[in-house]
Amino acid sequence: MSTVWMSELSWVDYRERIQRDRPPVLLPVGALEQHGPHLPLGTDGLLASAVAADTAGQVAGLVAPTLSYGYKSQPKCGGGQHFCGTTSVDAATLIGQVRDAVREFARHGVDKLVIVNGHYENQWFLIEGIDLGLRDLGPQATLQVMRLEYWDFMTPDTLADVFPDGFPGFALEHAAVLETSMMLHHHPSLVRIDLLPDDGPADFPPYDMYPTRTDWVPPSGVLSSARGADAAKGRLLADEVSRRMAEAIRTGFQRP
């Protein structure tokens, strides 16, 4: 089969692909988190999976099933934990999932694993899971792991085209123009344009409070206006991200 989806292969076909082609395996990691009234709760995982699939098609790779529960939503980049539907895991849980995944893919014979993060809050716990998984495998292991956040592959020139009035920054772009545009490109049937809010940008102080001050966050959960999002911008962003991620995979696994 020519599919990029690991879950669509039998174990025999998967083993053959791994042994014959030595493909990079891309593991998307997302979250189940509110994304305003207009986007689905699974947006982070859906986008990480979509860009992983686009990239895998360019590097003859495979895409593993998405890890769909992420670390706790933070007010300044995800709106926070007080929204119904946001379903998060503790750091130790996410670390353990990634640690186990690293060990398991190494056991399969995978030597190139790419962890594609789609949820801002996951980053440090993905790093810890990778570190512990590689420690478990020991210095004799042949597996190399690349971790990336897909939005880091958006260039300033493209962001200037998408935001002619100025880019508000990735943290405030939660459920706003970037994610809405990419969802309109990848999953248009899941976007409710009729419910598009016009909140933000949110104005946070330079400190955090615990318990969380939920009144800091716009009621819709959107931290910056999603007005101006469209499928053409989503395609522009998706094409650049997948192309530059593919370039990174081709070069990043070359040992010195």
CSV table of C-alpha atoms in Angstrom, one decimal:
chain,number,residue,atom,x,y,z
A,1,MET,CA,0.0,0.0,0.0
A,2,SER,CA,1.1,3.6,-0.7
A,3,THR,CA,-0.7,5.1,2.2
A,4,VAL,CA,1.2,7.4,4.6
A,5,TRP,CA,-1.0,6.3,7.5
A,6,MET,CA,0.6,3.7,9.8
A,7,SER,CA,-2.8,2.8,11.2
A,8,GLU,CA,-4.0,1.7,7.7
A,9,LEU,CA,-1.2,-0.9,7.3
A,10,SER,CA,-1.2,-4.4,8.5
A,11,TRP,CA,1.7,-5.2,10.9
A,12,VAL,CA,3.3,-7.2,8.0
A,13,ASP,CA,3.1,-4.3,5.6
A,14,TYR,CA,4.4,-1.9,8.2
A,15,ARG,CA,7.3,-4.2,9.0
A,16,GLU,CA,8.2,-4.4,5.4
A,17,ARG,CA,8.1,-0.6,4.9
A,18,ILE,CA,10.3,-0.1,8.0
A,19,GLN,CA,12.9,-2.8,6.9
A,20,ARG,CA,12.9,-2.0,3.2
A,21,ASP,CA,12.6,1.8,3.0
A,22,ARG,CA,13.7,3.0,6.5
A,23,PRO,CA,11.2,5.8,6.3
A,24,PRO,CA,10.9,8.6,8.8
A,25,VAL,CA,7.9,8.1,11.1
A,26,LEU,CA,6.1,11.3,12.1
A,27,LEU,CA,4.2,11.3,15.4
A,28,PRO,CA,1.7,14.2,15.7
A,29,VAL,CA,0.9,15.4,19.2
A,30,GLY,CA,-2.1,17.6,19.9
A,31,ALA,CA,-4.6,18.4,22.6
A,32,LEU,CA,-8.3,18.3,23.3
A,33,GLU,CA,-8.8,22.0,24.0
A,34,GLN,CA,-11.4,24.7,23.3
A,35,HIS,CA,-10.7,26.7,20.1
A,36,GLY,CA,-13.6,29.2,20.3
A,37,PRO,CA,-17.1,28.6,19.1
A,38,HIS,CA,-16.0,28.2,15.5
A,39,LEU,CA,-13.3,25.5,15.6
A,40,PRO,CA,-13.4,21.9,17.0
A,41,LEU,CA,-11.9,20.8,20.3
A,42,GLY,CA,-9.4,18.6,18.4
A,43,THR,CA,-7.9,21.4,16.3
A,44,ASP,CA,-4.4,21.0,17.6
A,45,GLY,CA,-4.2,17.3,16.8
A,46,LEU,CA,-6.0,17.7,13.5
A,47,LEU,CA,-3.6,20.3,12.3
A,48,ALA,CA,-0.5,18.4,13.5
A,49,SER,CA,-1.7,15.3,11.8
A,50,ALA,CA,-2.5,17.2,8.5
A,51,VAL,CA,0.9,18.9,8.2
A,52,ALA,CA,2.5,15.6,9.2
A,53,ALA,CA,0.7,13.8,6.3
A,54,ASP,CA,1.6,16.5,3.8
A,55,THR,CA,5.2,16.3,4.9
A,56,ALA,CA,5.3,12.5,4.9
A,57,GLY,CA,4.1,12.5,1.3
A,58,GLN,CA,7.2,14.5,0.3
A,59,VAL,CA,9.8,12.3,2.2
A,60,ALA,CA,8.2,8.8,1.7
A,61,GLY,CA,7.4,8.8,5.4
A,62,LEU,CA,4.7,7.3,7.6
A,63,VAL,CA,2.4,9.1,10.0
A,64,ALA,CA,1.6,7.4,13.4
A,65,PRO,CA,-1.7,7.9,15.2
A,66,THR,CA,-1.9,11.2,17.0
A,67,LEU,CA,-1.4,11.5,20.7
A,68,SER,CA,-4.5,13.6,21.2
A,69,TYR,CA,-4.4,14.7,24.8
A,70,GLY,CA,-2.0,17.5,25.7
A,71,TYR,CA,-0.6,19.3,28.7
A,72,LYS,CA,-2.9,21.7,30.6
A,73,SER,CA,-4.2,24.7,28.7
A,74,GLN,CA,-2.7,28.0,29.9
A,75,PRO,CA,-4.6,31.3,29.8
A,76,LYS,CA,-2.0,33.2,27.8
A,77,CYS,CA,-1.8,30.7,25.0
A,78,GLY,CA,-4.8,28.4,25.1
A,79,GLY,CA,-7.4,30.2,27.2
A,80,GLY,CA,-7.0,28.0,30.3
A,81,GLN,CA,-8.6,25.0,31.9
A,82,HIS,CA,-11.9,26.5,32.8
A,83,PHE,CA,-13.6,25.9,29.4
A,84,CYS,CA,-16.0,22.9,29.0
A,85,GLY,CA,-14.4,20.3,26.7
A,86,THR,CA,-10.8,21.1,27.4
A,87,THR,CA,-9.5,17.8,28.6
A,88,SER,CA,-5.8,17.8,29.6
A,89,VAL,CA,-3.2,15.5,31.1
A,90,ASP,CA,-0.6,16.0,33.8
A,91,ALA,CA,3.0,16.5,32.7
A,92,ALA,CA,4.0,13.1,33.9
A,93,THR,CA,1.3,11.5,31.7
A,94,LEU,CA,2.4,13.2,28.6
A,95,ILE,CA,6.1,12.5,29.3
A,96,GLY,CA,5.3,8.9,29.9
A,97,GLN,CA,3.4,8.6,26.6
A,98,VAL,CA,6.3,10.1,24.6
A,99,ARG,CA,8.9,8.0,26.5
A,100,ASP,CA,7.0,4.8,25.7
A,101,ALA,CA,6.5,5.8,22.1
A,102,VAL,CA,10.2,6.4,21.6
A,103,ARG,CA,11.1,3.0,23.0
A,104,GLU,CA,8.4,1.2,21.0
A,105,PHE,CA,9.3,2.8,17.6
A,106,ALA,CA,12.9,1.9,18.3
A,107,ARG,CA,11.8,-1.7,18.9
A,108,HIS,CA,10.1,-1.7,15.5
A,109,GLY,CA,13.4,-0.8,13.9
A,110,VAL,CA,12.5,2.8,13.2
A,111,ASP,CA,15.7,5.0,13.1
A,112,LYS,CA,14.1,8.4,12.3
A,113,LEU,CA,11.3,9.6,14.5
A,114,VAL,CA,9.8,13.1,14.0
A,115,ILE,CA,7.5,14.4,16.8
A,116,VAL,CA,5.2,17.0,15.4
A,117,ASN,CA,3.8,19.3,18.1
A,118,GLY,CA,0.5,21.1,17.6
A,119,HIS,CA,-0.1,22.4,21.1
A,120,TYR,CA,2.0,25.2,22.5
A,121,GLU,CA,2.0,23.9,26.1
A,122,ASN,CA,3.4,20.5,25.2
A,123,GLN,CA,6.9,21.5,24.3
A,124,TRP,CA,9.0,20.9,27.4
A,125,PHE,CA,7.2,17.7,28.3
A,126,LEU,CA,7.9,16.3,24.8
A,127,ILE,CA,11.6,17.1,25.3
A,128,GLU,CA,11.6,15.2,28.6
A,129,GLY,CA,9.8,12.2,27.2
A,130,ILE,CA,12.3,12.0,24.3
A,131,ASP,CA,15.3,12.4,26.7
A,132,LEU,CA,14.0,9.6,29.0
A,133,GLY,CA,13.1,7.3,26.1
A,134,LEU,CA,16.6,7.7,24.6
A,135,ARG,CA,18.1,7.1,28.0
A,136,ASP,CA,16.2,3.9,28.3
A,137,LEU,CA,17.5,2.7,24.9
A,138,GLY,CA,21.1,3.4,25.8
A,139,PRO,CA,24.0,4.7,23.7
A,140,GLN,CA,23.9,1.7,21.3
A,141,ALA,CA,20.5,2.8,19.9
A,142,THR,CA,20.3,3.8,16.3
A,143,LEU,CA,17.1,5.9,16.7
A,144,GLN,CA,17.3,9.6,16.2
A,145,VAL,CA,14.4,11.9,17.2
A,146,MET,CA,13.5,15.3,15.7
A,147,ARG,CA,11.0,17.4,17.7
A,148,LEU,CA,9.4,20.4,16.1
A,149,GLU,CA,6.5,22.9,16.4
A,150,TYR,CA,5.0,23.2,12.9
A,151,TRP,CA,4.4,26.9,13.2
A,152,ASP,CA,8.1,27.6,13.5
A,153,PHE,CA,8.3,26.7,9.8
A,154,MET,CA,6.2,29.8,8.8
A,155,THR,CA,8.6,32.5,7.4
A,156,PRO,CA,8.3,36.2,8.3
A,157,ASP,CA,7.5,36.9,4.6
A,158,THR,CA,4.5,34.6,4.6
A,159,LEU,CA,3.3,35.9,8.0
A,160,ALA,CA,3.5,39.4,6.6
A,161,ASP,CA,1.3,38.3,3.7
A,162,VAL,CA,-1.2,36.7,6.1
A,163,PHE,CA,-1.2,39.6,8.6
A,164,PRO,CA,-0.9,42.9,6.5
A,165,ASP,CA,-1.7,44.9,9.7
A,166,GLY,CA,1.0,43.2,11.8
A,167,PHE,CA,1.5,39.7,13.3
A,168,PRO,CA,0.2,39.5,17.0
A,169,GLY,CA,2.5,36.6,17.9
A,170,PHE,CA,2.0,32.9,18.1
A,171,ALA,CA,0.7,32.8,21.7
A,172,LEU,CA,-2.2,35.2,21.0
A,173,GLU,CA,-3.0,33.4,17.7
A,174,HIS,CA,-4.9,30.7,19.6
A,175,ALA,CA,-8.0,29.9,17.5
A,176,ALA,CA,-7.4,33.0,15.4
A,177,VAL,CA,-6.3,33.7,11.9
A,178,LEU,CA,-3.5,31.0,11.6
A,179,GLU,CA,-5.4,28.0,13.0
A,180,THR,CA,-8.7,29.1,11.4
A,181,SER,CA,-7.2,29.5,8.0
A,182,MET,CA,-5.4,26.2,8.1
A,183,MET,CA,-8.5,24.4,9.3
A,184,LEU,CA,-10.4,26.0,6.4
A,185,HIS,CA,-7.8,24.5,4.1
A,186,HIS,CA,-7.5,21.1,5.7
A,187,HIS,CA,-10.9,20.5,7.3
A,188,PRO,CA,-13.4,23.1,6.0
A,189,SER,CA,-16.4,21.1,7.0
A,190,LEU,CA,-15.4,21.5,10.7
A,191,VAL,CA,-15.2,25.3,10.7
A,192,ARG,CA,-18.2,27.4,11.6
A,193,ILE,CA,-17.6,30.7,9.9
A,194,ASP,CA,-21.0,31.9,11.0
A,195,LEU,CA,-19.8,31.8,14.6
A,196,LEU,CA,-16.5,33.5,14.0
A,197,PRO,CA,-15.8,35.7,17.1
A,198,ASP,CA,-14.0,39.1,17.0
A,199,ASP,CA,-12.4,39.1,20.4
A,200,GLY,CA,-9.0,40.4,21.3
A,201,PRO,CA,-6.2,40.8,21.2
A,202,ALA,CA,-6.3,39.8,24.9
A,203,ASP,CA,-4.3,42.1,27.2
A,204,PHE,CA,-2.5,40.0,29.8
A,205,PRO,CA,-0.3,41.3,32.6
A,206,PRO,CA,3.4,40.3,32.7
A,207,TYR,CA,2.7,37.7,35.5
A,208,ASP,CA,0.5,34.7,36.2
A,209,MET,CA,-1.9,34.1,39.1
A,210,TYR,CA,-3.0,30.8,40.7
A,211,PRO,CA,-5.8,30.0,40.9
A,212,THR,CA,-6.2,31.3,37.4
A,213,ARG,CA,-7.9,34.6,36.8
A,214,THR,CA,-10.5,33.4,34.2
A,215,ASP,CA,-11.7,37.0,33.7
A,216,TRP,CA,-8.4,37.8,31.9
A,217,VAL,CA,-9.5,35.5,29.0
A,218,PRO,CA,-12.2,36.6,26.5
A,219,PRO,CA,-15.4,34.6,27.0
A,220,SER,CA,-15.2,33.0,23.6
A,221,GLY,CA,-11.7,31.6,24.3
A,222,VAL,CA,-10.2,33.3,21.3
A,223,LEU,CA,-7.2,35.4,22.2
A,224,SER,CA,-7.0,37.4,19.0
A,225,SER,CA,-9.4,38.2,16.2
A,226,ALA,CA,-10.0,35.5,13.7
A,227,ARG,CA,-11.4,37.9,11.2
A,228,GLY,CA,-9.5,37.7,7.9
A,229,ALA,CA,-9.0,34.0,8.0
A,230,ASP,CA,-9.6,32.2,4.7
A,231,ALA,CA,-8.7,28.9,3.0
A,232,ALA,CA,-6.2,30.6,0.6
A,233,LYS,CA,-4.2,31.8,3.5
A,234,GLY,CA,-4.4,28.3,5.0
A,235,ARG,CA,-3.1,26.7,1.8
A,236,LEU,CA,-0.2,29.2,1.7
A,237,LEU,CA,0.7,28.4,5.3
A,238,ALA,CA,0.2,24.6,4.9
A,239,ASP,CA,2.3,24.5,1.7
A,240,GLU,CA,5.2,26.4,3.3
A,241,VAL,CA,5.1,24.4,6.5
A,242,SER,CA,5.1,21.0,4.8
A,243,ARG,CA,7.8,22.0,2.3
A,244,ARG,CA,10.1,23.4,4.9
A,245,MET,CA,9.5,20.5,7.3
A,246,ALA,CA,10.4,18.0,4.5
A,247,GLU,CA,13.6,19.9,4.0
A,248,ALA,CA,14.4,19.7,7.7
A,249,ILE,CA,13.8,16.0,7.7
A,250,ARG,CA,16.0,15.4,4.7
A,251,THR,CA,18.9,17.3,6.3
A,252,GLY,CA,18.4,16.9,10.0
A,253,PHE,CA,19.0,13.2,10.2
A,254,GLN,CA,22.3,13.3,8.4
A,255,ARG,CA,25.0,12.4,11.0
A,256,PRO,CA,28.2,14.5,10.9
